Coordinates of C-alpha atoms and ligand atoms in Angstrom, one line a residue:
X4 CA -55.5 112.5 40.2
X5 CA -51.7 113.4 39.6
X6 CA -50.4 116.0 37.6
X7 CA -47.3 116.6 36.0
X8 CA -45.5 119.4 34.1
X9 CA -44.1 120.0 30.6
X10 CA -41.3 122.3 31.1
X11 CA -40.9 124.6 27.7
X12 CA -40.9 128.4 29.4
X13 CA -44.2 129.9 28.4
X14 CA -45.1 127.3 26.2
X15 CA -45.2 124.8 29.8
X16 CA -48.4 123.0 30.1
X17 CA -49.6 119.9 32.6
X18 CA -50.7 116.7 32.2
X19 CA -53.4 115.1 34.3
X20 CA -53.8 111.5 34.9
X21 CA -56.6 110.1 36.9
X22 CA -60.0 108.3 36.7
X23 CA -63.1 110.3 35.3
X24 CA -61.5 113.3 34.1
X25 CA -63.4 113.7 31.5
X26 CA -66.0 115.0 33.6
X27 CA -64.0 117.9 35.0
X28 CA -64.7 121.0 33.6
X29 CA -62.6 122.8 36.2
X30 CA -59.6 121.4 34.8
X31 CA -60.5 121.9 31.1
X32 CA -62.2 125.7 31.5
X33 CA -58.9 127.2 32.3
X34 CA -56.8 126.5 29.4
X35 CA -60.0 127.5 27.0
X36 CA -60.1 131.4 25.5
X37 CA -63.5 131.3 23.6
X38 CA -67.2 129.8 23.8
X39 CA -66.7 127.3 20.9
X40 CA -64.4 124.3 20.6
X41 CA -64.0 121.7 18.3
X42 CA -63.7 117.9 19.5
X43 CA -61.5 116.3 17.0
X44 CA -62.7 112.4 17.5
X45 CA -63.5 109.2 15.3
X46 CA -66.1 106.8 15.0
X47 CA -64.9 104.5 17.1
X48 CA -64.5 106.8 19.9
X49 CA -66.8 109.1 19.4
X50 CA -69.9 106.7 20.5
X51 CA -67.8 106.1 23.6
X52 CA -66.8 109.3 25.3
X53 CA -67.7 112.3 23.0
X54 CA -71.3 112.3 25.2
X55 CA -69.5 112.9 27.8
X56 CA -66.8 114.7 26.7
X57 CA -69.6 117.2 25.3
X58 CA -71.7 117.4 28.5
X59 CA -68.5 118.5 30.6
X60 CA -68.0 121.2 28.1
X61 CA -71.8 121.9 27.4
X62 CA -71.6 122.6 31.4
X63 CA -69.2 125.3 31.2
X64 CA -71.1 127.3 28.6
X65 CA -68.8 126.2 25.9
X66 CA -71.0 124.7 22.4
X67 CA -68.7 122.0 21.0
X68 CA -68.5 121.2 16.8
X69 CA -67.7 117.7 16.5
X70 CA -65.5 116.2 13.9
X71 CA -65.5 113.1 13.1
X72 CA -62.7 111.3 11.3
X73 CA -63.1 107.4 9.8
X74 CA -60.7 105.5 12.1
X75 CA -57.0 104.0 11.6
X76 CA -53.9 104.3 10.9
X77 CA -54.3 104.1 6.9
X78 CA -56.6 107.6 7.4
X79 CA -53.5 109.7 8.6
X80 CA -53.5 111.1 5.4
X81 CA -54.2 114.5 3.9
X82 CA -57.6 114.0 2.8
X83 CA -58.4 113.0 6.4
X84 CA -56.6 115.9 7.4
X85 CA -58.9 117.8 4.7
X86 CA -61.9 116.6 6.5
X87 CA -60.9 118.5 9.8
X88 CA -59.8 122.3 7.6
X89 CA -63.0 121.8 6.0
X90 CA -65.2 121.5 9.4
X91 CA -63.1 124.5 10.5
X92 CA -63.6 126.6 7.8
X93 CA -67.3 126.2 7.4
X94 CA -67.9 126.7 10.9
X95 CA -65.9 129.9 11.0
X96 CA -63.4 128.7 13.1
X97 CA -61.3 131.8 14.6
X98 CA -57.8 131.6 15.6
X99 CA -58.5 131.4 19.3
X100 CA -60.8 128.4 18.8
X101 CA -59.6 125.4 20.8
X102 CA -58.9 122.2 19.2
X103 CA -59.7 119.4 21.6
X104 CA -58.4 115.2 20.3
X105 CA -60.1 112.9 22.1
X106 CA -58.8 109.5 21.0
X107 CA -55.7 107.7 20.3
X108 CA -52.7 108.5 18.8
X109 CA -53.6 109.0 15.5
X110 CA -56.3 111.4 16.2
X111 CA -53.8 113.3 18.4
X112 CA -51.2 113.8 15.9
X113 CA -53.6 114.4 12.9
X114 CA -55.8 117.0 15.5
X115 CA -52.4 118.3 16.8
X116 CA -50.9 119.2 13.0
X117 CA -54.3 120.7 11.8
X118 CA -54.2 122.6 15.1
X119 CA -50.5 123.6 14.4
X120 CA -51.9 124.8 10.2
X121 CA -55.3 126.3 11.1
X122 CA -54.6 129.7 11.0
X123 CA -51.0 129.5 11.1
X124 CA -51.3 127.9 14.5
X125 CA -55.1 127.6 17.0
X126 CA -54.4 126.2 20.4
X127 CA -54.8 123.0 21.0
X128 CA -56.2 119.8 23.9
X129 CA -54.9 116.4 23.7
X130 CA -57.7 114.2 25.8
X131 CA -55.8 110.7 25.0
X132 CA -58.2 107.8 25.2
X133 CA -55.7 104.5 24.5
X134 CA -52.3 103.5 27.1
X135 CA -50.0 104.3 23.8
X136 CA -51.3 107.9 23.8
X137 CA -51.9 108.5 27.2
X138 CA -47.8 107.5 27.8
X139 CA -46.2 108.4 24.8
X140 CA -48.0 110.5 22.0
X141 CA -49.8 112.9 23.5
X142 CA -47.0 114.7 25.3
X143 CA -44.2 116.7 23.6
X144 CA -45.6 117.8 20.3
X145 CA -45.1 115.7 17.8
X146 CA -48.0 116.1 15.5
X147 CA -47.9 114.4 11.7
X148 CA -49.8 112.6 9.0
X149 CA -47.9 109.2 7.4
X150 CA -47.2 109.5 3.6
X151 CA -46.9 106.3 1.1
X152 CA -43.1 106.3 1.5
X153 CA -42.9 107.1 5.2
X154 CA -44.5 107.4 8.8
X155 CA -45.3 110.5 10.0
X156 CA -43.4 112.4 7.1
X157 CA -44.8 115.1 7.2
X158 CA -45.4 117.5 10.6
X159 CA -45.0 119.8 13.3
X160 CA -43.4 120.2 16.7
X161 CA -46.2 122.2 17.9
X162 CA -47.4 121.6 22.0
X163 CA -50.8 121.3 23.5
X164 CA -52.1 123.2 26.0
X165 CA -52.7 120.6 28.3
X166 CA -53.6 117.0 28.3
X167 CA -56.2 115.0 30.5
X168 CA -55.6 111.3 30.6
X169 CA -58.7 109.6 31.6
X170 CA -57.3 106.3 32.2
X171 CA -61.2 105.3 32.7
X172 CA -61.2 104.8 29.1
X173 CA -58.7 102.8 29.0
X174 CA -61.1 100.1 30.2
X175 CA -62.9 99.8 26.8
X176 CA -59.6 99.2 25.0
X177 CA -59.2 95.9 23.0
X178 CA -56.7 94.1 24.7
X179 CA -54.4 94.2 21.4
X180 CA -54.4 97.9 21.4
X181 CA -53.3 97.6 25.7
X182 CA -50.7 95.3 24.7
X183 CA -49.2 97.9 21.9
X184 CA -49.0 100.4 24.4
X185 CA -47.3 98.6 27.0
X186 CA -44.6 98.6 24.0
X187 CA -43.7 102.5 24.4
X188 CA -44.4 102.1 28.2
X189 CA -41.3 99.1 28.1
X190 CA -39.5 101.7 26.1
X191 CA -38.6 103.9 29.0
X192 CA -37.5 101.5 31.0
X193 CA -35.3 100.3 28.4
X194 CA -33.5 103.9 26.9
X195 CA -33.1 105.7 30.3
X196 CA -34.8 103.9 33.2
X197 CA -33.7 101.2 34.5
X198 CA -35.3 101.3 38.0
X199 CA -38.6 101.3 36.1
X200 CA -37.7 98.7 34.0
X201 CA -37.5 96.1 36.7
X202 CA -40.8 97.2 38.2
X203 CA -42.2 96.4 34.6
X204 CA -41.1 93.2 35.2
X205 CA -42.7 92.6 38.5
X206 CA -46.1 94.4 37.8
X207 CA -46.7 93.8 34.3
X208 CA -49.6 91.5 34.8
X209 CA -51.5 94.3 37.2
X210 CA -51.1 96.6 33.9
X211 CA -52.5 93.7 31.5
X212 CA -55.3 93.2 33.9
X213 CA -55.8 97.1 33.9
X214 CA -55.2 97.6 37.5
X215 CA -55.8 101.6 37.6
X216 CA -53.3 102.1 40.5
X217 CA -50.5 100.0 38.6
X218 CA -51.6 101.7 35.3
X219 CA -51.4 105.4 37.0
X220 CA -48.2 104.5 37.8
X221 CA -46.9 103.7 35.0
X222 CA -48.5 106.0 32.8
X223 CA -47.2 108.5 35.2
X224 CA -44.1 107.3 35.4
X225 CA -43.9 107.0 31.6
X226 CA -44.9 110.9 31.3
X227 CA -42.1 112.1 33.6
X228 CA -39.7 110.2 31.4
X229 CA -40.9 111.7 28.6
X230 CA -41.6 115.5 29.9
X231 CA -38.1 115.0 31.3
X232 CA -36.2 114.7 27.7
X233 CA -38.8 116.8 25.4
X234 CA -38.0 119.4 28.1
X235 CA -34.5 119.0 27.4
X236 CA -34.4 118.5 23.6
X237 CA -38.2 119.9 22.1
X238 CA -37.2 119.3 18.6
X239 CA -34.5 116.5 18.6
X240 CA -31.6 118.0 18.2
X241 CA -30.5 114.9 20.5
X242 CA -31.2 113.0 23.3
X243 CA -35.0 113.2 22.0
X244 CA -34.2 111.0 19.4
X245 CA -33.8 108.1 22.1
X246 CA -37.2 108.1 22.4
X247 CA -37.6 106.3 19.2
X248 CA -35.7 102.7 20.6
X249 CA -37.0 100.8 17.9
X250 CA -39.0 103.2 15.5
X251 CA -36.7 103.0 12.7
X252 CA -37.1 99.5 12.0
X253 CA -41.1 99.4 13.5
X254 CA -41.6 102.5 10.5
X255 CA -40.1 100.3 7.9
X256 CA -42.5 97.7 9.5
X257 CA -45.4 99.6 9.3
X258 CA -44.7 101.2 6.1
X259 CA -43.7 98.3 4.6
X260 CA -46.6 95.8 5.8
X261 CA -49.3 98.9 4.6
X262 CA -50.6 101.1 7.0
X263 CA -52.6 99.6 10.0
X264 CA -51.9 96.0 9.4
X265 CA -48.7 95.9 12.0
X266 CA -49.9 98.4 15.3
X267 CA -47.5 100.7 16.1
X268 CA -46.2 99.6 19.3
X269 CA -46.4 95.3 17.8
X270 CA -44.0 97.2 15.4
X271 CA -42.3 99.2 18.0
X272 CA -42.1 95.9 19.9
X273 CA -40.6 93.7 17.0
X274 CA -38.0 96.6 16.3
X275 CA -37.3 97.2 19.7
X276 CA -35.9 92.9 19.5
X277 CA -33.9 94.1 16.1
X278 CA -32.2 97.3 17.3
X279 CA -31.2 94.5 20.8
X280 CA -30.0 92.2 18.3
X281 CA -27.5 95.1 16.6
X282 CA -26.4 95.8 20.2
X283 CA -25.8 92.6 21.2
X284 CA -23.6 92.4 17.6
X285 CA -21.9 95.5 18.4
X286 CA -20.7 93.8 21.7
X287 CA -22.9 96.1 23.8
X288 CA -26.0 94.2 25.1
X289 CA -25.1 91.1 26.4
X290 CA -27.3 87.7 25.0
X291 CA -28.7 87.8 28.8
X292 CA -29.7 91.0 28.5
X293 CA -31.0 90.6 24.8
X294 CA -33.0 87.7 26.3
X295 CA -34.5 90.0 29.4
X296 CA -35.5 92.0 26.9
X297 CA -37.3 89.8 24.6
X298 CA -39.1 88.2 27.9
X299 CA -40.7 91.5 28.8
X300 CA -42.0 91.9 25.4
X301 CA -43.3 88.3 25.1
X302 CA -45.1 88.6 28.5
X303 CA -46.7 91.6 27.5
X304 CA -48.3 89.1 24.3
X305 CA -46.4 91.5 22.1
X306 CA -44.5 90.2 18.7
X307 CA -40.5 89.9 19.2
X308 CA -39.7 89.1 15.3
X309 CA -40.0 91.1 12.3
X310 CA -42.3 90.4 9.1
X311 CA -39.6 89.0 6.8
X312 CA -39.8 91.9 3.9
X313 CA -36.2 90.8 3.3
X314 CA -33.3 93.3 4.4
X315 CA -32.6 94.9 1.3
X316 CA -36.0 96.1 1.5
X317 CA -35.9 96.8 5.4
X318 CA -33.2 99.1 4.2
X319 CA -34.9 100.7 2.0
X320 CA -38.1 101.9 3.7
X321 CA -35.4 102.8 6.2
X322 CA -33.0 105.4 4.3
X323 CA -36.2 107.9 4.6
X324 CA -35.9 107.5 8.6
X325 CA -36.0 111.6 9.8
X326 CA -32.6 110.9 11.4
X327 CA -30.7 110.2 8.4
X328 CA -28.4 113.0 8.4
X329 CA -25.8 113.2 5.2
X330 CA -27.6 110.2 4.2
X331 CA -26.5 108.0 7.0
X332 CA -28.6 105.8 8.8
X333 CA -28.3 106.4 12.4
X334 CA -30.3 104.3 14.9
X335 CA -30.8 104.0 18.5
X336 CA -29.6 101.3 20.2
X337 CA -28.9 100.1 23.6
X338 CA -25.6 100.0 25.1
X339 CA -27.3 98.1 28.2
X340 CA -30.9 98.0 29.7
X341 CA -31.7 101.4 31.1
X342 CA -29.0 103.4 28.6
X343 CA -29.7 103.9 24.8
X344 CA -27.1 105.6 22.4
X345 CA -28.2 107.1 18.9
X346 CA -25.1 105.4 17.0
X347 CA -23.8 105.3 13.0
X348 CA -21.5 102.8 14.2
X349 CA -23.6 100.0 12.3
X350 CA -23.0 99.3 9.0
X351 CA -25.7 98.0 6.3
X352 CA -24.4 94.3 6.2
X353 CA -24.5 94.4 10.4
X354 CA -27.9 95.7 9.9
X355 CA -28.6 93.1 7.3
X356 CA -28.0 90.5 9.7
X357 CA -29.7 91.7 12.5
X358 CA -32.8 92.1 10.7
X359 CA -32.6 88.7 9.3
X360 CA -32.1 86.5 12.7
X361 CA -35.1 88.6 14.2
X362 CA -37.8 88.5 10.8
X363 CA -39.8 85.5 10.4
Ligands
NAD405 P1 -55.0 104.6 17.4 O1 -55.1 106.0 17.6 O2 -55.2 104.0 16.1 O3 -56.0 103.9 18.5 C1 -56.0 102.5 18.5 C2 -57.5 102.0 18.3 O4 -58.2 102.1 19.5 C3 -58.3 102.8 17.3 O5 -59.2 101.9 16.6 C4 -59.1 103.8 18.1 O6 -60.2 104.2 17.5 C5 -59.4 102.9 19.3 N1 -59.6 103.6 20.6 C6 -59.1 104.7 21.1 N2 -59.5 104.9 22.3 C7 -60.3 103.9 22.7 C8 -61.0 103.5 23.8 N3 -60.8 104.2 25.0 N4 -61.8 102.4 23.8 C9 -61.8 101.7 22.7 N5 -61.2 101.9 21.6 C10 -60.4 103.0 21.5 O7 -53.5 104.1 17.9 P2 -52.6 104.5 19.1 O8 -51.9 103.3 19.5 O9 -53.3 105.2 20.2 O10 -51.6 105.5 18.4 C11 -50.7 105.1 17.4 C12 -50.3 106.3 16.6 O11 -49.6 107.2 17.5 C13 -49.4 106.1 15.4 O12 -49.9 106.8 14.3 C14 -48.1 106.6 15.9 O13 -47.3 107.0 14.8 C15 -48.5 107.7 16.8 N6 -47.5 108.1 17.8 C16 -47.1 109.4 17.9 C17 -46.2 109.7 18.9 C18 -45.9 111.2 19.1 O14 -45.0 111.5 19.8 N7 -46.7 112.1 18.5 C19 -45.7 108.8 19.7 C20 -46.0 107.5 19.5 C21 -46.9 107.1 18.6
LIG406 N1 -42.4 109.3 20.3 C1 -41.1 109.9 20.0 C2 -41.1 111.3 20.5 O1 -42.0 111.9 20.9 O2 -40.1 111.9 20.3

């Protein structure tokens, strides 16, 4: 097992990464104040590791409510989120109950923002079952449901208390799902890492084939990235916005498209090629460069053009982007592989174009 740190003063908590932690109640017992939790799960995970997940707790005299949400992305919605205040409520949930999500990404943020309402705030577990969670969303406390206009609209910065990736689970992950996570994994490489970024591109085979010491070391390496900058900048007042290489255009993608039909990383991965093309327009990325970076992607199996919605509508789904400020678009873009800028250098016709040479 390897652990790493979140550094936020007294809100710090560590991550754990290794195989079978779901069974270690020595790691979970500390970080739990009462004798009830509640596992936050769906249905597709939930036949797959909440067994377990119970047992482990079961062990450590701890009796366990399980919640069960339908699964995908078009159920981050408020009446899902109803679903888990509701199970709360009539189980007499207290303040120092612990909330424990054990699944993927949408789970975590819909688990993490009930956790960060309950009460006015109950603590909170993130057990992160798929590669996307286990690199990206279950660190740094970004919790949110999606709205009909936009992604992950409305939220909370609000931190677990510790997350256990078991990357044992990973091995019942449909191979799309791997493949969208390897898109935020690529994403680290590309905004700040450039060192990692070229062993991406010698080992990225070993991580489709699920090779655990190749996946530990990129899901560790993917954490330190990201404790490193959510350390720095908790609620984005800057260089955390670099973590979203791509997310403007993926939202308007995922948005646009309707909930769950585009993954998020396939649409992290197609916006990713969009926001490479601006760069390369801007006279920062090189066409080499743009073309090393579309590789990576393609090898991973992941999608390097955008649905064509048309630009004008692109646009439009993008203006609610949460780092419009003064109602300009700013995006993050790459000045070269391993260094991302957030920039309002692009104009909407630049933009226009970009989107159109990389949507089919
Ligand atoms: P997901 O949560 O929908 O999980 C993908 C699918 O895999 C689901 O069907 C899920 O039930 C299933 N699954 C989960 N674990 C499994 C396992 N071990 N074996 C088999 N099936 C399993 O998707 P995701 O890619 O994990 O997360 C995407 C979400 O994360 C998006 O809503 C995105 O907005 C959000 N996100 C949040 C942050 C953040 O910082 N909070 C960062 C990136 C992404
Ligand atoms: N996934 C973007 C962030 O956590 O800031």
């Amino acid at each position: 097992m390897e652990t790493l740190g979140v550094a936020l003063g007294d809100r710090s908590y560590p991550i754990h990464i290794g195989s079978g932690l779901l069974d270690r109640m020595d790691l979970i017992q500390p970080h739990i104040k009462q004798k009830k939790v509640v596992v936050v799960t769906n249905t597709t995970v939930a036949p797959l590791y909440l067994d377990r997940l119970q047992r482990t707790l079961e062990s450590g005299r701890i009796a366990v409510l399980p919640v069960i949400l339908p699964d995908g992305e078009q159920f981050k919605t408020w009446e899902t989120l109803n679903l888990v205040f509701d199970a709360l409520l009539g189980a007499r949930c207290e303040r120092g109950t612990t909330l424990v999500a054990l699944g993927g990404g949408v789970i975590g943020d819909m688990g993490g923002f009930a956790a960060s309402c309950y009460q006015r705030g109950m603590p909170f577990i993130q057990v992160p079952t798929t590669l996307l969670s286990q690199v990206d969303s279950s660190v740094g406390g970004k919790t949110a449901i999606n709205h009909p206009l936009g992604k992950n609209m409305i939220g909370a910065f609000y931190q677990p208390q510790l997350v256990l990736a078991d990357i044992s689970t990973l091995n019942t992950l449909p191979e799309r799902e791997l493949k969208a996570g390897l898109a935020e994994v690529i994403k680290y490489g590309l905004i700040r890492d450039i060192e990692f970024f070229a062993w991406l591109e010698a080992n990225l085979e070993k991580l489709l084939d699920r090779d655990p010491v190749a996946l530990t070391y990129a899901i560790h390496r993917s954490c330190a990235n990201k404790a490193e900058v959510v350390a720095a900048d908790e609620k984005e007042m800057g260089e955390r916005a670099l973590l979203n290489l791509g997310h403007t255009f993926g939202h308007a993608i995922e948005t646009g498209m309707g909930y769950g039909e585009w993954l998020h990383g396939e649409a992290v991965s197609a916006g990713t090629l969009i926001a490479a093309e601006l760069s390369h327009q801007l006279g920062w990325l090189d066409a080499n460069a743009v073309k090393r970076v579309e590789q990576i992607f393609v090898r991973a199996g992941l999608p390097v053009f955008g649905p064509r919605l048309g630009s004008a509508r692109y646009l439009e789904l993008m203006s609610h982007d949460k780092k419009v400020q003064d109602g300009k678009l700013r995006l993050v873009l790459l000045q070269e592989i391993g260094r991302a800028v957030v920039s309002d250098q692009a104009n909407d016709r630049q933009i226009g174009v970009a989107i159109e040479a990389r949507c089919t």
